[in-house]
């Protein structure tokens, strides 16, 4: 039984439907195209290497002439942005340049299909509201930057003249990546409706691109290939070549292994042999990434897909129970392995992930409605990391993409993102329940595998991986909708218009709330670290026998000072003269960089700390302390009942600007 109906006929049945707003209004379409069009034109007009002009101009021209061909070129080239940057010798974000060139050409082409991307109503509404959330978040960050004379105009000039090498201050780059992903998924669905044959050619292009990346990794591992890539491998020791993050590379290969398996399940003869070769090659890339999470995610997604196929003739209740059992076993095995790893003294990832999650929850609690700002998590993390994590990392991302979105865009932002994903997942689930299409099952399993890895890493912060994911996401939705086209298309359903009209009041109220939350964020001013021992590692203030105020440190402790402070004098001592305790070594760091080490005895010693410059709009600097050992005063000081684990006493600091 064919798994899809002829899409041309389905599209013709929808010709009488009211076109989507983007195709009804040339003004709206050109407004959406303005940003990608300017970024593409800037590459072509301003001084850039001719090879870069040829690449970007070629993709834009191809997308304008044939959106399907432009999408295939984007799917093929986007995973190699970092590699192209190295080969061309230009410090550009090449993957983003390729994607924006495609989007510019696609939007300028116009209304080939008057219905546009057939997104479910809830998904479309969530997408537009999420875009509004991102724009308001950037605007709030820009308002904060405007307090520094000259910085906001300079930022605007950087955006206009050198976007692809722009040092981000207000979250434009991170926000653009998310919105470009939504646009890329919508464009993929649009092209799928226009050219149903990409149901085969697009998966082939994605998997061939992954196979090329895996082959490149093997060659670089064997010291074969461009000298710069070989040197980077030798320096970092990563067995992946096309991206610098091995966990993100693992997520990418896990997604493509599932996709290739699904395509192999539908093919036959030589075509199946070709798909199996792509399965093996991408599996080699997955193995080379050495990402435990990605390998486990691929196994869980494949097991769920296999259970879905095997249970096709079962009742719905039995099928759900079987799938739930597979999921529980997979998650249980993952947790069991995590517990074993935590007991391994050579492995520290599991415990650190728990602390990263705690950091994210503290950040969410600080700004639950507006978030700290898109693209601001990394810089803001120094205010919320535990003292030990701040000592090791200085600054770090969330290592959980969903928590990172929640921290940056607030609870409304993550809710809209999950609605966008969830609405598509419902369509895919309905289609899989109706027709067992191996292509759809493989594409959906790949999307699921990558989303699983987002729970412990952030592959969608890596352009080369994120853009491939959104293309496959749109492909899975397109395959699902083609399976459901036997029924009247959503836009032609007699109740569809009424449902859409009900969305408008809710969407308007949500939009007003988003704008209001951004305004409240601006009014509240910069975020501050929570006053808690889990963040600063300092106990409450006490008074010494000489009248000096002090605080005990734990094994790790942190001090926060204004960003304009250049030098800090920190008095410290250990109020006991015992060989087992004193002198106590105290190391000082800031931003993950060691600044010095001082031995502290039973008299007050001043630690003089010269602090590095901080880029606006940062308001605080963090000074991290690490002591050689902790001890309990009750065991060493007569008459003391203090059983706390303490390090040294830290007095009131003197600040120099």
XYZ file of C-alpha atoms in Angstrom:
657
model
C 0.000 0.000 0.000
C 1.443 3.404 -0.853
C 2.134 5.478 2.210
C 1.393 8.840 0.604
C -1.179 10.107 -1.856
C -0.154 12.201 -4.866
C 0.709 15.572 -3.384
C -0.004 17.448 -6.623
C -3.665 16.419 -6.402
C -3.829 17.373 -2.757
C -2.386 20.799 -3.519
C -4.856 21.323 -6.348
C -7.728 20.502 -4.008
C -6.502 23.301 -1.756
C -6.154 25.966 -4.452
C -9.401 27.574 -3.473
C -8.312 28.023 0.115
C -7.445 31.433 1.432
C -3.672 31.950 0.968
C -1.445 32.329 3.978
C -0.698 35.915 5.045
C 2.918 35.664 3.927
C 1.756 35.029 0.336
C -1.264 37.377 0.409
C 0.820 40.401 1.326
C 3.943 41.321 -0.607
C 4.770 43.777 2.182
C 4.790 41.067 4.838
C 6.851 38.762 2.639
C 9.404 41.466 1.844
C 9.580 42.447 5.517
C 10.422 38.857 6.407
C 12.931 38.717 3.565
C 14.622 41.994 4.543
C 17.078 40.524 7.040
C 18.245 37.503 4.995
C 18.245 39.626 1.835
C 20.448 42.318 3.377
C 22.861 39.789 4.870
C 23.155 38.083 1.488
C 23.482 41.349 -0.425
C 26.163 42.549 1.996
C 28.297 39.528 1.135
C 27.842 40.201 -2.575
C 28.329 43.993 -2.441
C 30.878 44.622 0.298
C 34.474 43.472 0.235
C 34.512 39.692 0.637
C 36.544 36.947 -1.082
C 35.224 36.024 -4.520
C 34.820 32.369 -3.498
C 32.478 33.434 -0.704
C 30.493 35.611 -3.109
C 30.232 32.684 -5.516
C 28.979 30.303 -2.825
C 26.416 32.622 -1.235
C 25.247 34.094 -4.528
C 24.944 30.624 -6.025
C 22.720 29.342 -3.216
C 20.491 32.449 -3.339
C 20.150 32.253 -7.130
C 19.412 28.542 -6.988
C 16.740 29.040 -4.325
C 15.122 31.802 -6.397
C 15.143 29.713 -9.578
C 14.111 26.464 -7.882
C 13.302 26.380 -4.145
C 13.643 22.589 -4.162
C 17.152 22.724 -5.619
C 18.076 25.512 -3.211
C 16.875 23.452 -0.257
C 18.898 20.431 -1.387
C 22.007 22.600 -1.743
C 21.427 24.022 1.736
C 20.972 20.562 3.245
C 24.187 19.410 1.590
C 26.386 22.391 2.501
C 25.086 23.657 5.861
C 26.723 20.884 7.952
C 30.128 21.953 6.610
C 30.046 25.607 7.656
C 33.082 25.317 9.935
C 34.947 23.278 7.318
C 34.183 25.827 4.598
C 35.304 28.603 6.918
C 38.655 26.845 7.298
C 39.063 26.020 3.615
C 38.055 29.495 2.398
C 40.101 31.202 5.087
C 37.304 33.590 6.117
C 36.029 34.062 9.704
C 32.373 33.887 8.638
C 29.546 31.787 10.039
C 29.257 29.942 6.758
C 26.307 27.708 7.664
C 24.199 30.729 8.561
C 25.301 32.558 5.414
C 24.115 29.605 3.313
C 20.780 29.346 5.140
C 20.066 33.078 4.884
C 20.918 33.010 1.182
C 18.389 30.199 0.692
C 15.701 31.993 2.719
C 16.250 35.220 0.765
C 15.861 33.459 -2.584
C 12.857 31.438 -1.409
C 10.956 34.442 -0.050
C 11.689 36.576 -3.107
C 10.447 33.836 -5.430
C 6.893 34.467 -4.333
C 3.715 32.497 -4.178
C 4.306 29.298 -6.104
C 1.901 27.593 -3.702
C -0.810 30.014 -2.544
C -1.360 28.046 0.670
C 2.218 28.370 1.847
C 3.653 26.055 4.484
C 0.710 24.059 5.813
C 1.582 24.423 9.459
C -1.038 23.363 12.017
C -2.798 26.403 13.463
C -1.370 25.959 16.966
C 2.104 25.489 15.522
C 1.856 28.593 13.347
C 0.562 30.716 16.235
C 3.310 29.438 18.541
C 5.920 30.182 15.888
C 4.843 33.793 15.418
C 4.578 34.358 19.170
C 7.984 32.774 19.725
C 9.409 35.131 17.107
C 7.833 38.054 18.978
C 9.362 36.765 22.219
C 12.817 36.679 20.635
C 12.451 40.188 19.182
C 11.268 41.617 22.519
C 14.143 39.886 24.303
C 16.669 41.424 21.909
C 15.013 44.834 22.296
C 15.277 44.629 26.095
C 18.977 43.735 25.870
C 19.520 46.595 23.417
C 17.860 49.003 25.856
C 20.308 47.901 28.554
C 23.218 48.425 26.163
C 21.985 51.922 25.302
C 23.020 53.058 28.779
C 26.640 52.883 27.617
C 27.371 55.855 25.313
C 28.166 54.868 21.757
C 27.812 51.102 22.188
C 24.333 50.703 20.711
C 25.140 52.676 17.514
C 28.359 50.687 17.173
C 26.387 47.466 17.555
C 23.963 48.574 14.841
C 26.863 49.360 12.498
C 28.402 45.957 13.175
C 25.121 44.276 12.327
C 24.726 46.170 9.079
C 28.297 45.891 7.856
C 29.746 42.724 9.375
C 26.937 40.512 10.615
C 28.713 37.199 10.027
C 31.719 38.223 12.132
C 29.723 40.340 14.596
C 30.623 39.939 18.307
C 27.189 39.470 19.834
C 26.174 41.727 22.744
C 22.376 41.761 22.651
C 21.497 38.236 21.492
C 20.918 38.940 17.802
C 22.969 35.956 16.643
C 21.344 33.468 19.032
C 17.876 34.829 18.347
C 18.465 34.721 14.607
C 19.576 31.071 14.830
C 16.297 30.088 16.467
C 14.143 32.074 14.039
C 16.138 30.817 11.055
C 15.430 27.294 12.277
C 11.682 27.918 12.389
C 11.817 29.487 8.929
C 13.872 26.599 7.570
C 11.371 24.031 8.862
C 8.507 26.010 7.295
C 10.381 26.343 4.004
C 11.065 22.604 3.958
C 7.368 21.892 4.385
C 6.548 24.422 1.652
C 8.994 22.813 -0.789
C 7.713 19.348 0.114
C 4.185 20.375 -0.869
C 5.475 21.904 -4.082
C 7.834 19.053 -5.026
C 6.796 15.734 -3.408
C 9.801 13.992 -4.970
C 12.052 15.490 -2.286
C 10.596 12.797 -0.010
C 13.486 10.741 -1.418
C 16.035 13.302 -2.602
C 16.073 15.353 0.617
C 16.748 12.382 2.952
C 19.403 11.220 0.492
C 21.063 14.638 0.553
C 21.000 14.820 4.348
C 22.449 11.332 4.737
C 25.090 11.829 2.026
C 26.165 15.008 3.778
C 26.441 13.084 7.039
C 28.391 10.312 5.324
C 30.800 12.899 3.942
C 31.245 14.341 7.444
C 31.927 10.865 8.846
C 34.418 10.133 6.061
C 36.163 13.425 6.742
C 36.444 12.460 10.419
C 38.097 9.152 9.502
C 40.521 10.881 7.129
C 41.479 13.541 9.670
C 41.952 10.812 12.275
C 44.443 9.215 9.879
C 46.202 12.585 9.386
C 44.831 12.943 5.859
C 43.222 16.178 4.725
C 43.577 19.950 5.137
C 46.463 20.801 7.456
C 44.357 23.144 9.598
C 41.791 20.422 10.318
C 44.489 17.840 11.044
C 46.198 20.300 13.400
C 42.927 21.006 15.210
C 42.349 17.292 15.715
C 45.872 16.853 17.055
C 45.356 19.766 19.462
C 41.888 18.889 20.743
C 41.923 15.122 20.330
C 38.322 15.040 19.039
C 37.566 12.371 16.461
C 35.096 14.603 14.616
C 36.060 17.069 11.929
C 33.085 19.074 10.676
C 32.111 20.669 14.027
C 34.089 21.513 17.134
C 31.577 20.027 19.601
C 31.762 16.196 19.658
C 28.472 15.866 21.560
C 26.677 17.978 18.949
C 28.307 15.873 16.230
C 27.024 12.746 17.960
C 23.487 14.174 18.020
C 23.772 14.957 14.307
C 24.904 11.454 13.366
C 22.297 9.812 15.633
C 19.568 11.730 13.804
C 20.856 10.678 10.382
C 21.359 7.018 11.319
C 17.654 6.802 12.175
C 16.677 8.614 8.964
C 18.799 6.311 6.794
C 17.381 3.226 8.525
C 13.847 4.400 7.781
C 14.654 5.019 4.126
C 16.321 1.602 3.891
C 13.172 0.028 5.313
C 11.099 1.401 2.433
C 13.621 0.802 -0.373
C 14.425 -2.478 -2.093
C 17.208 -3.975 -4.188
C 20.160 -1.740 -4.987
C 18.473 1.265 -3.440
C 18.281 -0.533 -0.102
C 21.957 -1.459 -0.354
C 22.790 2.198 -0.934
C 20.762 3.294 2.075
C 22.377 0.629 4.260
C 25.779 1.941 3.197
C 24.671 5.374 4.398
C 23.485 3.819 7.667
C 26.891 2.247 8.248
C 28.836 5.383 7.306
C 26.791 7.644 9.572
C 27.039 5.041 12.341
C 30.821 5.296 12.012
C 30.487 9.049 12.510
C 28.323 8.424 15.579
C 30.927 6.041 16.984
C 33.749 8.480 16.289
C 31.926 11.222 18.198
C 32.287 9.133 21.371
C 29.103 10.761 22.682
C 27.511 8.336 25.142
C 24.309 10.359 25.207
C 23.954 10.382 21.416
C 24.579 6.640 21.136
C 22.015 5.958 23.870
C 19.502 8.338 22.254
C 19.874 6.605 18.890
C 19.345 3.229 20.564
C 16.229 4.426 22.419
C 14.729 6.041 19.298
C 15.465 2.942 17.189
C 13.943 0.678 19.850
C 10.787 2.799 19.980
C 10.537 2.737 16.179
C 10.984 -1.047 16.106
C 8.345 -1.475 18.812
C 5.983 0.734 16.807
C 6.431 -1.428 13.697
C 6.115 -4.745 15.535
C 2.973 -3.631 17.352
C 1.183 -2.387 14.253
C -1.584 -5.008 14.461
C -2.109 -4.683 18.213
C -4.883 -2.770 19.930
C -4.173 0.842 20.809
C -4.010 0.081 24.541
C -1.545 -2.775 24.069
C 0.535 -0.680 21.696
C 0.791 2.220 24.118
C 1.696 -0.168 26.941
C 4.452 -1.786 24.858
C 5.912 1.551 23.809
C 5.761 2.774 27.383
C 7.607 -0.317 28.539
C 10.356 0.219 25.959
C 10.657 3.849 27.013
C 10.753 2.985 30.734
C 13.386 0.291 30.178
C 15.502 2.678 28.105
C 15.264 5.499 30.625
C 15.831 3.100 33.526
C 18.943 1.700 31.883
C 20.210 5.225 31.268
C 19.681 6.210 34.902
C 21.317 2.991 36.086
C 24.349 3.654 33.953
C 24.457 7.240 35.177
C 24.557 6.008 38.792
C 27.415 3.643 37.973
C 29.321 6.459 36.296
C 28.828 8.708 39.315
C 30.663 6.110 41.418
C 33.537 6.107 38.952
C 36.164 8.545 40.294
C 37.478 9.153 36.769
C 34.074 10.354 35.500
C 32.594 13.674 36.552
C 29.989 14.437 33.845
C 26.887 13.158 35.659
C 27.335 15.188 38.847
C 28.291 18.264 36.852
C 25.108 17.997 34.768
C 23.046 18.075 37.962
C 24.835 21.260 38.982
C 24.315 22.749 35.516
C 20.590 22.011 35.845
C 20.522 23.638 39.284
C 22.217 26.700 37.790
C 19.530 26.910 35.108
C 16.709 26.628 37.635
C 18.223 29.448 39.702
C 18.390 31.581 36.572
C 14.776 30.777 35.680
C 13.665 31.684 39.209
C 15.391 35.065 38.882
C 13.464 36.021 35.706
C 10.601 33.506 35.273
C 8.481 35.524 32.830
C 10.993 37.321 30.623
C 14.177 35.279 31.024
C 17.635 36.805 31.219
C 17.665 37.509 27.480
C 18.255 35.466 24.348
C 21.951 34.762 23.936
C 22.712 35.952 27.477
C 22.890 32.595 29.277
C 26.631 32.070 28.880
C 27.633 35.512 30.158
C 25.011 35.509 32.921
C 25.893 32.016 34.139
C 28.743 33.389 36.265
C 26.117 34.916 38.556
C 24.355 31.590 39.185
C 26.980 28.835 39.001
C 27.953 27.123 42.231
C 31.380 28.175 43.555
C 32.990 24.940 42.411
C 31.505 25.157 38.905
C 32.477 28.818 38.651
C 36.043 27.901 39.634
C 36.253 25.231 36.931
C 34.364 26.942 34.095
C 33.940 30.633 34.830
C 31.145 30.797 32.259
C 29.203 27.935 30.684
C 26.061 27.020 28.777
C 23.234 25.016 30.339
C 24.091 21.569 28.905
C 20.328 21.203 28.491
C 18.883 23.058 25.517
C 15.349 23.203 26.904
C 16.525 24.713 30.187
C 18.686 27.175 28.264
C 15.653 28.362 26.278
C 13.628 28.613 29.496
C 16.357 30.628 31.221
C 16.849 32.991 28.273
C 13.222 33.468 27.169
C 11.362 32.664 30.368
C 8.603 30.154 30.947
C 6.429 31.650 28.149
C 9.313 31.214 25.701
C 9.919 27.550 26.480
C 6.149 26.921 26.473
C 5.854 28.344 22.952
C 8.877 26.348 21.805
C 7.364 23.127 23.175
C 4.009 23.918 21.529
C 5.820 24.374 18.206
C 7.502 20.973 18.611
C 4.484 19.285 20.184
C 1.980 20.367 17.523
C 4.159 18.784 14.841
C 4.616 15.685 17.010
C 0.828 15.250 17.218
C 0.512 15.375 13.426
C 3.341 12.847 13.081
C 1.750 10.536 15.677
C -1.620 10.684 13.893
C 0.032 9.833 10.589
C 2.011 6.927 12.046
C -1.153 5.562 13.639
C -2.858 5.583 10.240
C -0.095 4.415 7.869
C 3.148 2.580 8.628
C 5.514 4.620 6.458
C 9.146 3.623 7.212
C 10.368 6.958 5.819
C 8.247 8.908 8.268
C 9.169 6.567 11.100
C 12.890 6.992 10.408
C 12.677 10.782 10.066
C 10.620 11.071 13.256
C 12.944 8.731 15.163
C 15.903 10.873 14.116
C 14.173 14.032 15.327
C 13.360 12.280 18.607
C 16.954 11.087 19.036
C 18.340 14.598 18.687
C 15.714 16.038 21.038
C 16.678 13.406 23.625
C 20.278 14.581 23.448
C 19.037 18.135 24.058
C 18.291 17.028 27.628
C 22.005 16.719 28.399
C 23.673 18.942 25.791
C 22.954 21.797 23.409
C 23.277 20.617 19.780
C 20.830 23.284 18.608
C 23.367 25.955 19.599
C 25.676 24.636 16.863
C 24.674 26.007 13.448
C 25.904 23.013 11.460
C 23.719 20.666 13.511
C 20.752 22.952 14.189
C 20.007 23.718 10.536
C 20.160 20.036 9.552
C 17.778 19.237 12.398
C 15.210 21.814 11.325
C 15.311 20.548 7.748
C 14.664 16.983 8.927
C 11.987 18.284 11.299
C 10.181 19.916 8.364
C 10.659 16.749 6.303
C 9.042 14.603 9.010
C 6.081 16.978 9.216
C 5.733 16.973 5.426
C 5.748 13.174 5.272
C 3.146 13.066 8.037
C 0.854 15.561 6.339
C 1.081 13.705 3.043
C -0.185 10.594 4.844
C -3.142 12.547 6.206
C -4.079 14.197 2.902
C -6.755 11.578 2.223
C -8.914 13.658 4.535
C -9.784 17.246 3.670
C -6.754 19.520 4.162
C -6.833 21.504 7.366
C -7.360 24.793 5.565
C -10.442 23.360 3.745
C -12.032 21.770 6.800
C -15.375 23.474 7.535
C -14.398 24.080 11.172
C -10.818 25.164 10.441
C -11.745 28.824 9.947
C -13.702 28.912 13.213
C -10.786 27.331 15.075
C -8.387 29.883 13.624
C -10.687 32.755 14.643
C -10.654 31.458 18.219
C -6.873 31.633 18.197
C -6.801 35.377 17.552
C -7.973 36.647 20.988
C -5.690 34.177 22.789
C -2.773 35.075 20.528
C -3.368 38.806 21.018
C -3.442 38.457 24.809
C -0.313 36.311 24.729
C 1.464 38.857 22.537
C 0.537 41.657 24.936
C 1.833 39.586 27.870
C 5.127 38.953 26.047
C 5.645 42.660 25.402
C 4.700 43.443 28.998
C 7.167 40.882 30.369
C 9.959 42.458 28.310
C 9.028 45.895 29.662
C 9.117 44.560 33.226
C 12.561 43.083 32.561
C 13.796 46.500 31.454
C 12.242 48.178 34.504
C 13.803 45.681 36.934
C 17.278 46.331 35.592
C 20.173 43.890 35.418
C 19.834 40.458 36.989
C 21.662 39.870 40.273
C 23.006 36.657 41.822
C 20.807 35.047 44.472
C 21.997 35.528 48.035
C 22.662 31.911 48.886
C 25.537 29.763 50.082
C 25.006 27.498 47.071
C 26.112 30.412 44.854
C 28.750 32.245 46.904
C 29.978 29.482 49.239
C 30.064 31.932 52.168
C 28.407 31.603 55.561
C 26.689 34.488 57.370
C 28.595 37.516 58.651
C 30.258 37.202 62.057
C 32.473 39.462 64.181
C 36.019 38.507 65.215
C 37.587 39.230 68.588
C 39.290 42.314 67.112
C 35.940 43.706 65.949
C 36.495 42.920 62.269
C 33.533 41.487 60.373
C 34.161 38.295 58.432
C 32.528 35.336 56.731
C 33.728 31.747 56.684
C 34.257 30.168 53.266
C 33.508 26.634 52.234
C 36.009 24.711 50.103
C 35.070 26.992 47.201
C 33.730 30.521 47.618
C 32.952 33.557 45.472
C 32.842 37.323 45.849
C 30.860 39.645 43.564
C 32.041 43.196 42.865
C 30.864 45.919 40.424
C 32.067 45.521 36.847
C 34.071 48.763 36.907
C 36.311 47.542 39.761
C 39.875 46.872 38.588
C 41.568 45.782 41.832
C 40.269 44.150 45.020
C 42.014 43.699 48.369
C 40.610 40.679 50.219
C 41.647 40.164 53.883
C 41.793 36.485 54.859
C 43.037 34.356 57.740
C 42.753 30.984 59.487
C 42.287 31.780 63.225
C 44.356 28.876 64.530
C 48.027 27.963 64.595
C 47.939 24.215 64.004
C 50.297 22.469 61.609
C 47.481 20.318 60.225
C 45.523 23.433 59.268
C 47.878 26.363 58.694
C 49.267 27.791 56.594
C 46.305 27.407 54.222
C 46.793 27.848 50.491
C 44.166 30.060 48.834
C 43.942 30.222 45.048
C 42.151 33.100 43.312
C 40.541 33.000 39.860
C 38.089 35.015 37.785
C 36.243 33.874 34.687
C 37.879 30.451 34.922
C 41.384 31.995 34.731
C 43.802 31.456 37.645
C 45.065 34.803 38.968
C 47.319 33.721 41.819
C 47.896 31.709 44.993
C 48.609 32.948 48.529
C 49.413 31.116 51.783
C 47.240 32.343 54.652
C 48.107 31.958 58.351
C 46.533 32.915 61.682
C 46.990 36.669 61.108
C 45.109 38.712 58.542
C 46.698 38.478 55.087
C 45.600 40.681 52.191
C 44.954 38.998 48.858
C 45.419 41.633 46.144
C 43.453 40.667 43.032
C 43.827 42.513 39.711
C 40.664 41.883 37.711
C 40.353 41.656 33.919
C 38.065 43.965 31.956
C 34.426 42.997 31.465
C 32.457 43.809 28.327
C 29.175 45.710 28.764
C 26.405 45.193 29.635
C 27.870 43.043 32.456
C 27.298 44.738 35.828
C 29.234 42.416 38.139
C 32.540 40.575 38.245
C 32.999 37.312 40.092
C 36.105 36.459 42.131
C 36.459 32.747 42.888
C 38.416 31.341 45.827
C 39.610 27.788 46.406
C 41.201 26.624 49.670
C 43.516 23.649 50.056
C 41.299 21.881 52.570
C 38.250 22.312 54.782
C 38.153 21.689 58.529
C 35.751 21.790 61.480
C 36.514 24.425 64.167
C 34.981 22.295 66.936
C 37.729 19.705 66.448
C 40.609 22.180 66.709
C 39.488 25.234 68.723
C 38.832 24.815 72.423
C 35.299 25.694 73.421
C 34.003 25.803 69.837
C 30.887 23.847 68.916
C 31.119 24.744 65.237
C 30.958 21.533 63.180
C 30.650 23.265 59.817
C 33.173 22.446 57.101
C 35.001 25.745 56.663
C 38.056 27.049 54.849
C 39.271 30.544 55.730
C 37.793 33.721 57.169
C 37.259 36.498 54.607
C 36.834 40.087 55.772
C 35.329 43.158 54.110
C 37.015 43.951 50.792
C 38.526 47.201 49.560
C 37.663 48.092 45.967
C 39.684 50.158 43.498
C 38.252 51.573 40.295
